[in-house]
XYZ file of C-alpha atoms in Angstrom:
723
model
C -13.842 35.622 10.877
C -15.857 38.893 12.533
C -18.843 40.872 10.452
C -16.715 43.684 8.893
C -14.535 40.751 7.366
C -18.030 38.739 5.990
C -19.258 41.878 4.389
C -16.620 42.892 2.207
C -16.061 39.348 1.303
C -19.577 39.244 -0.260
C -18.740 42.585 -1.326
C -16.000 41.045 -3.522
C -18.149 38.713 -4.080
C -20.666 41.159 -5.869
C -17.476 43.197 -7.538
C -16.206 40.465 -9.565
C -19.292 39.107 -10.407
C -19.736 35.812 -8.442
C -23.121 36.847 -7.073
C -25.116 33.671 -8.706
C -23.520 31.776 -6.860
C -26.170 30.326 -3.629
C -23.348 30.855 -0.636
C -20.923 33.245 0.093
C -18.015 30.128 0.321
C -18.395 29.014 -3.085
C -16.542 31.890 -4.240
C -13.722 30.141 -5.791
C -11.752 33.242 -5.475
C -11.378 33.749 -1.732
C -8.485 31.878 0.059
C -9.348 28.646 1.198
C -9.151 29.787 4.499
C -11.535 32.430 4.543
C -14.189 29.673 2.266
C -13.956 27.804 5.465
C -14.844 30.758 7.717
C -17.746 31.255 5.454
C -18.849 27.754 5.732
C -18.145 27.196 9.373
C -20.382 30.335 10.659
C -23.437 29.041 8.500
C -23.371 25.701 9.626
C -25.290 24.683 12.861
C -24.385 22.621 15.953
C -26.020 19.654 14.442
C -24.137 19.580 11.124
C -21.169 20.614 12.575
C -21.651 17.396 14.765
C -22.047 15.289 11.379
C -19.370 16.711 9.797
C -17.584 14.381 12.438
C -18.229 11.311 10.298
C -17.147 10.134 7.012
C -19.521 11.383 5.075
C -17.947 15.386 4.055
C -21.799 16.459 2.725
C -24.154 19.389 4.395
C -27.431 18.911 1.453
C -29.002 22.457 2.882
C -25.794 23.796 1.838
C -25.157 22.279 -2.119
C -22.331 20.081 -0.341
C -22.822 16.555 -1.849
C -23.148 13.704 0.596
C -20.120 11.532 -0.316
C -18.221 9.103 1.552
C -14.493 6.961 1.466
C -14.074 4.025 -0.150
C -11.438 1.502 0.579
C -8.796 1.348 -2.401
C -5.355 -0.681 -1.819
C -5.244 -2.126 -5.279
C -8.515 -0.905 -6.554
C -11.658 1.090 -5.601
C -13.487 -1.217 -3.333
C -16.886 -1.274 -4.521
C -17.670 -4.828 -4.138
C -15.726 -8.422 -3.047
C -15.680 -9.755 0.195
C -16.635 -7.011 2.439
C -19.345 -6.140 -0.274
C -18.504 -2.225 0.361
C -21.861 -1.731 -2.532
C -24.131 -2.874 0.250
C -26.525 -4.615 -0.574
C -29.794 -5.092 -2.817
C -33.148 -6.688 -3.155
C -33.257 -10.127 -5.640
C -36.509 -12.298 -5.178
C -37.358 -11.537 -1.568
C -33.265 -11.902 -0.579
C -30.537 -9.759 0.114
C -27.479 -10.501 -1.931
C -24.080 -8.152 -2.892
C -24.837 -5.477 -5.200
C -21.569 -5.300 -6.322
C -20.183 -2.796 -9.055
C -16.853 -3.090 -11.395
C -13.549 -1.824 -10.755
C -9.932 -2.470 -11.736
C -8.118 -4.535 -9.245
C -4.197 -4.705 -9.170
C -2.298 -6.938 -7.084
C -2.086 -6.697 -3.592
C -0.239 -3.779 -2.459
C 2.315 -6.250 -1.239
C 2.901 -7.187 -5.023
C 3.154 -3.348 -5.262
C 5.367 -2.926 -3.956
C 7.390 -5.799 -5.036
C 7.788 -3.623 -8.318
C 10.150 -1.726 -6.977
C 8.628 0.902 -10.100
C 7.033 4.155 -8.296
C 4.895 5.147 -12.217
C 3.480 1.809 -12.083
C 1.969 2.573 -8.353
C 1.372 5.839 -8.967
C -0.749 4.288 -12.272
C -2.626 2.273 -9.589
C -3.728 5.966 -8.239
C -4.567 7.202 -11.744
C -6.611 4.218 -12.314
C -8.846 4.290 -8.795
C -9.271 8.330 -9.090
C -10.866 7.558 -12.243
C -13.568 4.939 -10.930
C -14.368 6.645 -8.115
C -14.811 9.931 -9.739
C -17.096 8.169 -12.418
C -19.384 6.324 -9.820
C -20.515 9.277 -7.797
C -22.299 9.747 -11.062
C -23.551 6.521 -11.220
C -26.940 6.118 -9.609
C -26.243 2.342 -8.792
C -23.782 3.100 -7.304
C -24.967 3.678 -3.055
C -21.633 4.081 -1.738
C -20.173 7.690 -3.425
C -16.754 8.929 -2.364
C -13.851 10.795 -3.160
C -11.546 9.678 -0.385
C -9.522 6.539 -0.688
C -7.988 4.915 2.113
C -4.925 4.315 0.514
C -1.870 4.056 0.741
C -1.248 1.534 3.582
C 1.891 3.454 5.001
C 2.492 0.993 8.235
C 6.264 -1.249 7.325
C 6.119 -4.931 7.198
C 8.967 -5.422 10.127
C 7.879 -9.167 10.988
C 6.533 -11.518 8.305
C 3.966 -12.883 10.694
C 1.881 -9.442 10.720
C -1.238 -10.560 9.219
C -1.436 -8.061 7.404
C 1.717 -8.050 5.792
C -0.266 -8.120 2.197
C -1.811 -4.427 3.125
C 2.024 -3.178 2.906
C 4.657 -2.385 0.909
C 7.245 -4.164 2.802
C 9.540 -3.405 5.552
C 11.751 -0.651 4.103
C 10.968 2.906 5.440
C 12.483 4.702 2.418
C 11.031 1.903 -0.331
C 7.831 2.339 1.812
C 8.027 6.584 1.725
C 8.400 5.998 -2.294
C 6.115 3.914 -2.974
C 3.273 5.717 -0.285
C 4.315 9.087 -2.264
C 3.582 8.125 -5.955
C 0.744 6.499 -4.473
C -0.671 9.776 -3.041
C 0.360 11.275 -6.445
C -1.628 8.813 -8.480
C -5.434 9.576 -6.459
C -4.797 12.878 -6.017
C -3.902 13.914 -9.352
C -1.437 16.860 -10.810
C -4.026 19.961 -10.853
C -2.084 22.946 -8.909
C -5.767 23.608 -7.344
C -7.753 20.690 -7.311
C -7.691 16.835 -6.015
C -9.162 14.272 -7.834
C -9.306 11.827 -5.145
C -7.880 12.301 -0.926
C -5.146 10.079 -0.379
C -5.788 8.959 2.925
C -3.003 6.595 4.532
C -3.540 4.221 7.138
C -2.785 3.602 9.789
C -0.520 5.993 11.677
C 2.051 4.435 13.389
C 3.586 1.411 13.701
C 0.571 -1.408 13.527
C 2.425 -4.136 12.913
C 0.593 -6.867 15.477
C -3.150 -7.900 14.531
C -3.466 -10.138 18.306
C -4.242 -7.874 20.792
C -3.818 -4.620 18.472
C -7.007 -3.096 20.259
C -5.201 -2.819 23.327
C -1.472 -3.029 22.850
C 1.536 -0.764 23.051
C 3.811 -0.494 20.576
C 7.143 0.738 22.330
C 10.223 2.459 20.876
C 12.612 5.505 21.204
C 12.297 8.859 19.625
C 14.487 7.784 16.937
C 13.039 4.466 15.526
C 9.897 7.154 15.716
C 11.830 9.705 13.425
C 13.802 7.226 11.139
C 11.857 4.289 10.701
C 7.472 4.170 11.610
C 6.854 7.582 10.760
C 8.909 7.928 7.790
C 6.552 6.973 4.848
C 3.290 9.144 6.519
C 6.188 12.173 6.705
C 7.117 11.733 2.840
C 3.726 10.900 1.812
C 2.481 14.408 3.627
C 5.473 16.315 3.432
C 6.115 15.523 -0.770
C 3.570 13.573 -1.210
C 0.485 15.829 -0.773
C -1.653 14.082 1.595
C -3.769 15.798 3.791
C -5.085 12.740 5.885
C -4.212 9.742 7.495
C -5.934 7.522 9.857
C -5.025 6.702 13.643
C -4.250 3.067 14.385
C -5.818 0.956 16.657
C -3.106 0.408 18.998
C -1.425 2.750 21.234
C 2.305 4.279 20.919
C 4.198 3.989 24.396
C 1.525 3.923 26.449
C -0.765 6.058 24.451
C -3.453 5.320 22.225
C -2.898 6.436 18.765
C -6.353 8.566 17.787
C -5.382 10.855 21.451
C -2.004 10.832 20.811
C -0.250 14.248 21.232
C 1.962 13.753 18.198
C -1.451 13.964 16.070
C -1.686 17.836 16.526
C 2.529 18.430 17.687
C 3.685 16.634 14.802
C 1.242 15.249 11.677
C -0.989 18.959 11.899
C 1.665 21.123 13.057
C 5.585 20.073 11.698
C 4.220 18.403 8.891
C 1.636 20.368 7.926
C -1.354 18.296 7.380
C -4.400 20.428 7.653
C -6.582 17.984 6.440
C -8.415 14.661 7.800
C -7.616 12.377 11.194
C -9.769 9.892 11.580
C -9.761 6.682 14.252
C -9.978 2.999 12.755
C -13.109 1.279 12.257
C -14.931 1.098 16.201
C -12.054 3.061 17.012
C -14.067 5.107 19.704
C -15.489 1.813 21.603
C -11.880 0.403 21.782
C -10.357 3.390 23.274
C -12.527 2.685 25.962
C -13.383 -1.126 26.010
C -10.073 -2.587 25.091
C -7.551 0.441 26.089
C -9.777 1.144 29.330
C -8.197 4.554 28.848
C -11.732 6.327 29.290
C -14.297 5.091 31.957
C -17.036 6.207 29.124
C -17.943 6.218 25.056
C -18.577 10.498 26.431
C -14.970 10.802 27.778
C -13.266 9.033 25.139
C -15.911 10.731 22.334
C -14.394 14.404 24.062
C -10.937 13.364 24.055
C -10.658 12.928 20.372
C -12.111 15.731 19.261
C -9.537 17.477 22.090
C -6.633 15.682 20.063
C -8.434 17.181 16.586
C -9.149 13.404 15.160
C -11.810 14.976 13.286
C -13.432 11.652 12.004
C -15.204 8.869 13.812
C -15.479 5.716 11.543
C -17.514 4.857 14.669
C -20.910 5.535 16.083
C -20.109 8.488 17.698
C -23.094 11.047 18.085
C -24.706 10.256 21.338
C -21.131 10.327 22.942
C -20.534 13.449 21.689
C -23.648 15.295 22.179
C -23.272 13.590 25.683
C -19.522 15.123 26.165
C -21.725 18.726 24.880
C -24.323 18.523 27.717
C -21.604 17.764 30.093
C -18.860 20.074 29.595
C -16.120 18.136 28.539
C -16.216 19.483 25.110
C -17.415 22.813 23.258
C -18.732 23.344 19.953
C -15.712 25.147 19.059
C -13.814 21.933 20.132
C -15.958 20.705 17.605
C -15.004 23.074 14.846
C -11.393 22.959 15.331
C -11.729 19.077 14.960
C -13.578 19.238 11.187
C -11.528 21.917 9.823
C -9.862 19.481 8.045
C -12.307 17.516 6.951
C -13.914 20.702 5.155
C -10.231 21.636 3.789
C -10.579 18.467 2.093
C -13.597 18.459 0.940
C -12.711 22.357 -0.732
C -10.125 20.453 -2.115
C -12.411 17.530 -3.917
C -14.272 20.820 -5.426
C -16.960 20.040 -2.859
C -17.849 23.530 -1.899
C -17.920 25.244 -5.246
C -21.648 24.294 -6.131
C -22.773 23.668 -9.657
C -19.999 26.170 -11.570
C -16.919 24.039 -9.989
C -13.811 24.768 -12.045
C -12.393 21.369 -11.222
C -11.369 19.841 -13.736
C -12.560 16.318 -12.961
C -15.942 17.623 -12.524
C -17.023 15.889 -15.814
C -15.945 12.666 -15.438
C -18.859 9.835 -15.266
C -21.542 12.297 -16.301
C -21.386 11.395 -20.588
C -23.460 8.327 -20.461
C -22.338 7.204 -23.530
C -18.456 6.826 -22.752
C -16.548 3.422 -21.774
C -16.243 2.988 -18.111
C -12.799 3.806 -17.063
C -12.741 0.087 -15.735
C -13.386 -0.993 -19.100
C -10.858 0.633 -21.506
C -8.773 -1.171 -23.047
C -5.898 1.268 -21.536
C -6.974 -0.089 -17.793
C -6.987 -3.506 -18.776
C -3.469 -2.963 -20.082
C -2.211 -1.143 -16.787
C -3.656 -4.322 -14.430
C -1.699 -6.806 -16.807
C 1.705 -4.621 -17.167
C 1.683 -4.036 -13.601
C 1.264 -7.862 -12.889
C 3.592 -8.611 -14.441
C 5.965 -6.051 -12.687
C 5.222 -7.601 -10.016
C 6.649 -11.328 -10.513
C 9.552 -12.386 -8.467
C 11.840 -14.984 -9.926
C 13.044 -16.530 -6.651
C 14.811 -19.773 -8.695
C 15.570 -20.374 -11.648
C 18.772 -23.504 -11.951
C 17.682 -23.488 -16.388
C 14.399 -24.708 -16.823
C 12.684 -21.461 -16.917
C 11.277 -19.590 -19.314
C 9.389 -23.081 -21.076
C 9.672 -23.441 -24.588
C 6.145 -24.152 -25.879
C 7.139 -25.956 -28.772
C 9.016 -28.522 -26.749
C 6.466 -29.391 -24.632
C 3.273 -32.006 -25.212
C 1.945 -31.956 -21.940
C 1.575 -29.566 -18.819
C 0.313 -30.632 -15.580
C -1.198 -27.767 -13.910
C -1.675 -28.569 -9.725
C -3.031 -26.525 -7.031
C -5.857 -24.696 -5.354
C -5.047 -21.228 -7.080
C -4.356 -22.589 -10.210
C -8.220 -22.345 -11.262
C -9.305 -19.427 -8.882
C -8.388 -15.802 -8.135
C -9.073 -15.110 -4.691
C -9.757 -11.286 -3.192
C -9.123 -10.198 0.286
C -11.256 -7.966 2.152
C -9.371 -4.987 0.825
C -10.747 -5.916 -2.552
C -13.331 -4.786 -5.255
C -15.337 -7.050 -8.180
C -13.374 -6.962 -11.278
C -15.087 -6.771 -14.923
C -13.479 -10.266 -15.960
C -10.510 -12.265 -14.064
C -8.363 -14.688 -15.816
C -6.772 -17.355 -14.151
C -3.470 -18.789 -14.298
C -5.059 -22.398 -15.677
C -7.256 -20.351 -18.557
C -3.796 -18.505 -19.581
C -2.000 -20.898 -19.841
C -4.545 -23.114 -21.725
C -4.958 -20.121 -24.158
C -0.965 -20.610 -24.168
C -1.676 -23.855 -24.612
C -3.968 -23.081 -27.704
C -1.315 -20.883 -29.591
C 1.950 -23.143 -28.828
C 0.012 -26.582 -29.286
C 0.486 -28.811 -26.004
C -1.595 -29.732 -24.069
C -2.931 -28.803 -20.198
C -3.431 -31.013 -17.989
C -5.596 -29.701 -14.567
C -6.427 -31.553 -11.205
C -6.447 -28.825 -7.277
C -4.842 -31.758 -5.250
C -3.493 -35.170 -4.994
C -6.577 -36.678 -3.899
C -5.799 -40.596 -4.659
C -2.741 -40.029 -5.886
C -3.841 -38.146 -9.539
C -1.563 -35.133 -9.075
C 1.365 -37.454 -9.166
C 0.144 -39.303 -12.443
C -0.611 -36.486 -14.351
C 2.847 -35.225 -12.924
C 4.472 -38.671 -14.680
C 2.995 -38.279 -17.798
C 3.774 -34.601 -18.359
C 6.916 -32.472 -19.771
C 6.707 -29.921 -16.648
C 4.632 -29.603 -13.882
C 3.262 -26.009 -12.584
C 1.937 -25.855 -9.049
C -0.202 -23.014 -7.669
C -0.372 -22.975 -4.081
C 0.305 -20.271 -1.008
C -2.515 -18.446 1.430
C -5.846 -17.767 2.071
C -6.864 -14.300 2.817
C -9.724 -14.830 4.032
C -12.381 -12.629 3.305
C -14.679 -13.044 5.379
C -16.246 -12.241 8.776
C -17.524 -15.739 9.559
C -14.358 -15.539 12.233
C -13.129 -12.933 11.948
C -10.598 -13.445 14.573
C -9.473 -17.098 13.257
C -7.305 -18.535 10.369
C -7.893 -22.308 10.621
C -4.458 -22.537 9.132
C -1.374 -21.685 11.311
C 0.519 -20.014 8.201
C -2.113 -17.937 6.994
C -2.627 -14.710 8.255
C -5.307 -11.569 7.544
C -6.488 -8.507 9.697
C -7.233 -9.432 13.148
C -4.890 -12.549 12.961
C -1.216 -12.786 13.201
C 0.534 -15.859 11.261
C 1.653 -17.983 13.520
C 3.948 -20.535 11.471
C 5.737 -19.145 8.032
C 5.721 -23.298 7.047
C 3.637 -23.197 3.305
C 1.042 -26.425 4.147
C 1.402 -27.472 0.997
C 5.331 -28.517 0.640
C 4.668 -32.352 1.163
C 2.361 -31.499 -2.153
C 5.371 -30.459 -3.616
C 7.745 -32.449 -3.121
C 5.209 -35.697 -3.999
C 5.092 -33.806 -7.424
C 8.839 -33.799 -7.570
C 9.389 -36.898 -6.941
C 6.863 -37.895 -9.705
C 8.217 -34.927 -11.891
C 11.718 -32.647 -11.733
C 10.704 -30.783 -14.114
C 8.551 -29.033 -11.266
C 7.763 -24.835 -11.203
C 6.735 -23.645 -7.458
C 4.272 -20.515 -8.060
C 4.090 -19.207 -4.769
C 1.000 -17.655 -4.677
C 0.594 -15.652 -1.623
C 0.525 -12.545 0.410
C 3.697 -13.020 2.352
C 6.837 -15.020 2.803
C 7.336 -18.546 3.660
C 10.244 -20.575 4.618
C 10.099 -22.640 1.343
C 13.898 -24.152 2.588
C 13.610 -28.092 1.106
C 12.033 -26.357 -2.111
C 14.560 -23.548 -2.474
C 17.400 -26.561 -2.400
C 15.356 -28.800 -4.565
C 12.959 -27.185 -7.033
C 14.383 -25.876 -10.163
C 11.820 -22.523 -10.570
C 10.341 -20.254 -8.161
C 8.208 -17.868 -8.657
C 6.293 -15.363 -6.559
C 3.012 -13.386 -7.397
C 0.217 -12.060 -4.604
C -3.425 -12.748 -5.031
C -6.290 -10.442 -5.959
C -5.233 -9.094 -9.621
C -7.539 -9.460 -12.791
C -4.409 -10.598 -14.947
C -3.072 -12.624 -12.047
C -2.974 -15.863 -15.288
C -1.294 -13.802 -17.725
C 1.088 -12.556 -15.775
C 2.299 -16.181 -14.673
C 1.587 -17.427 -17.699
C 3.460 -14.874 -20.020
C 6.595 -15.572 -17.351
C 6.738 -19.096 -17.545
C 6.595 -18.917 -21.358
C 9.414 -16.495 -21.568
C 7.182 -13.978 -23.032
C 7.660 -11.566 -19.885
C 11.078 -11.154 -18.632
C 9.756 -11.531 -14.361
C 12.193 -8.430 -12.733
C 10.259 -7.520 -9.415
C 12.353 -7.994 -6.247
C 11.319 -9.128 -2.589
C 10.431 -6.400 -0.380
C 10.983 -8.038 3.158
C 13.559 -10.541 4.338
C 12.634 -14.002 3.639
C 14.123 -15.806 7.100
C 14.712 -19.430 7.100
C 13.226 -20.013 10.312
C 10.371 -18.629 12.434
C 12.683 -18.934 15.106
C 15.493 -16.174 13.420
C 13.183 -13.829 14.223
C 12.011 -11.467 16.995
C 9.327 -11.864 19.738
C 6.544 -10.417 17.491
C 5.852 -7.376 20.546
C 9.071 -6.209 19.915
C 9.408 -3.368 18.043
C 13.004 -2.063 18.538
C 14.188 -3.184 14.420
C 17.527 -3.526 16.233
C 17.107 -6.879 17.570
C 17.323 -8.251 14.786
C 14.375 -7.066 12.248
C 14.771 -6.214 8.711
C 17.692 -6.621 6.665
C 18.836 -3.391 8.183
C 19.451 -5.639 11.295
C 19.066 -9.459 10.349
C 22.470 -11.377 11.386
C 22.976 -14.934 9.779
C 21.808 -16.817 6.817
C 18.569 -15.524 4.702
C 16.220 -17.515 2.608
C 16.173 -14.425 -0.163
C 17.058 -11.310 1.302
C 15.373 -8.108 0.815
C 15.618 -6.047 -2.995
C 16.273 -9.703 -4.422
C 14.461 -11.654 -7.475
C 16.099 -13.108 -10.884
C 15.760 -13.260 -14.490
C 16.484 -14.633 -17.413
C 19.274 -12.002 -18.573
C 21.935 -11.564 -16.527
C 23.819 -7.604 -15.914
C 26.988 -6.393 -15.837
C 27.401 -3.573 -13.261
C 30.317 -1.201 -14.316
C 32.511 1.196 -11.965
C 30.375 3.584 -9.891
C 31.152 7.162 -10.005
C 30.018 10.070 -7.932
C 29.172 12.814 -10.320
C 27.477 15.664 -8.727
C 28.011 16.679 -4.504
C 26.358 19.683 -3.447
C 23.948 20.794 -0.691
C 20.881 19.234 -2.150
C 21.702 16.003 -3.786
C 24.693 13.486 -3.934
C 24.546 12.150 -7.685
C 26.250 8.583 -9.033
C 26.177 6.963 -11.778
C 27.060 3.443 -12.713
C 27.114 1.724 -16.528
C 24.928 -0.832 -16.155
C 25.116 -3.890 -19.373
C 23.126 -6.556 -20.652
C 25.240 -9.486 -20.949
C 22.509 -12.266 -21.507
C 20.186 -13.104 -24.160
C 17.108 -11.677 -22.618
C 15.822 -8.225 -22.626
C 14.635 -7.234 -19.354
C 14.596 -4.810 -16.709
C 16.954 -4.688 -13.500
C 16.337 -2.651 -10.413
C 19.689 -0.932 -9.317
C 19.881 -0.457 -5.706
C 21.800 1.790 -3.717
C 22.176 1.366 0.138
C 24.927 4.139 2.055
C 26.661 2.887 5.454
C 28.654 5.690 7.641
C 32.060 4.102 8.277
C 33.168 7.279 10.346
C 30.291 7.821 11.981
C 30.390 7.669 15.833
C 26.075 7.408 15.704
C 25.113 4.142 15.562
C 23.211 3.141 12.125
C 22.119 0.374 10.745
C 24.611 -2.141 8.597
C 23.260 -0.416 5.519
C 20.062 1.762 4.222
C 18.501 1.842 1.297
C 18.073 5.578 -0.271
C 18.108 5.309 -4.046
C 16.872 3.349 -6.527
C 16.113 2.752 -10.494
C 13.864 0.369 -12.431
C 15.590 0.308 -15.882
C 14.582 -1.652 -18.703
C 17.803 -2.155 -20.816
C 17.650 -4.602 -24.357
C 20.563 -7.763 -24.613
C 23.558 -6.150 -25.840
C 23.057 -2.836 -24.651
C 24.191 -0.617 -22.314
C 22.585 2.565 -19.543
C 24.308 5.077 -18.058
C 21.883 4.784 -14.510
C 21.796 8.224 -12.613
C 21.045 7.360 -8.592
C 19.653 10.511 -6.847
C 19.946 10.805 -3.132
C 18.617 14.220 -1.406
C 20.718 15.077 1.376
C 17.618 15.360 3.665
C 18.127 11.037 3.410
C 21.473 11.506 4.243
C 20.462 12.239 8.157
C 19.665 11.287 11.529
C 17.575 12.072 14.318
C 19.613 14.081 17.352
C 17.729 12.683 19.808
C 19.340 16.094 21.904
C 18.376 19.095 18.665
C 15.444 16.699 18.391
C 15.742 17.214 14.862
C 17.183 15.646 11.368
C 21.027 16.427 11.295
C 23.759 15.144 8.311
C 26.381 12.648 8.946
C 29.712 13.878 8.750
C 32.482 11.961 7.481
C 32.257 9.245 4.474
C 29.465 8.210 3.162
C 29.809 5.053 1.407
C 27.335 4.115 -1.855
C 26.925 0.318 -2.471
C 25.520 -0.472 -5.755
C 23.961 -3.912 -6.464
C 21.351 -6.044 -7.371
C 19.994 -6.686 -3.748
C 20.956 -6.053 -0.560
C 22.898 -8.706 -0.413
C 24.720 -8.380 -3.891
C 26.403 -5.531 -4.171
C 28.069 -5.430 -7.115
C 30.208 -1.520 -7.060
C 30.770 0.900 -4.841
C 31.954 4.631 -4.344
C 32.186 7.327 -1.254
C 30.700 10.255 -0.684
C 31.262 13.234 1.058
């Protein structure tokens, strides 16, 4: 901005009565770009370098120091990572957690297949982030939330499967968009918090992630791996994401030209692009992309990656001194950070018009994590996440007919929190919830964690039914960051080496003692539970972490809630059914779109205590914007319940290679017993396209569009054609 423009802006401020503001960039009547220009002129070089960090504040100019929070399924201001730092107690440093509402892991949120539920999680996290920036006990204060994880779980061995919504690009795009909208709010001008998606791009192997390359072609980039990020930006409104550790086709992501060429210039991400934690150091030491930190830092800044999650200042200063970058390069890189701060109201000063600025200032108000609404949201959303994998009629249990219930397993009486969990204000374990129910229904609950000295088998013989709660451990500790002692466990930095359930022998022993055995699989990812599926009468799946985990399981076991979650990955029968881990070309047999042969549980699968009948699907609208399909769905069973109606497409006349079928629409609908609902499924025409590698653009398919509507990717109930 030249001197004349600045003078005119100041004159405008005077004429509009805003002279009480300390700084000209605080004038909210100016356009965003003008305000950013005005601030940039006032920053010193040291302040510009400081803005390359996660702290968006400039205290000298009245811009508050605010940082970032982890928030995949609740704000992480406690939990295993000690995200609120430590405090001194009796001369010792101990964790200093602050309570926040903790929902199921992101994998469980995906299994709800419910946009509004995921949006509600984002809204709660944003409310709590706003609350805590006003609280003195919060050492870490932030309005940029590292969420959602828009990565795709192409392989169940991936250690961070727990952070993903699943294997499908459309479903993940829809839920990522919902999370972004929940975090950022509905105000047309201000954001409640900023949703920073991670990890762009194709980060789904942990072993060697700091130096490996995810290799695939342009079409898979556009149609699969980048699609959820594209939707999160263009439809959700996110203006921030984190570059992943890995390379794509040989170029490390934090310096990849597509960050600017595609994400910024095509999609419109004019906000934050940051490295992952330690990304600069790994760029030099692991990828060996540059011989020195100064050269690496210069490359990151020139790629318009404007935020380091790393110790970077010495390297940046050296790069400046050697002429590898200029002050102007830094200004270009941090411009997006300043834009995000502006949208959060941080550039307004004390007279901000943000509708969110008041949150947390009333010291007499109930903290947001203690409200009845927050507790109910945690319970409702956890209920929605639970997947009924098998039921031969044993469930729901009848509390009036059970005298003794045996509860066994390591996760019956504890809730395990992953690395990105916070600390909940309370927690209800499965055992606690079953004991609550037992008091009401009048039966006895007996518990033991394992089968030491055959005690679990003895309990099982004496019981009318057995509930065994087992699965994986998320290992939320850095004691040994690169090691999980159980091969089928995984976490950040460690991929799974097995898909077998370690406790399946315990399951077999209990089933022999009592055939009325229910497996409650508490896990972050799929297992090859072939024996259990073949023999057990009932299997439920729920993920870790929710403060309401126990109520959700107890409610489902006894029919207080009718489970309706759906799988978001293909559960294979054997680890040998999977392609090599580092093969990123999903056409080689990955996901429901390309997998050949039988599976244990298909994508989109989940049972109910009731039954649903589908009528004939009809195309009720076709125009240039969308195709709408109507299908009547009747609840023909004896329980009220939710049905997740799923629409898949194929292109029978196409000369272009396509997946076997692709999810393009879904709705989770509540239908009372005996009731019929007309379900409308809307497909955007923009989602009925493919990436033409000669035109480098999405083009519409010609010919018939075959529509398949049903209860899962493998359970199609009715079909129709559109053009």
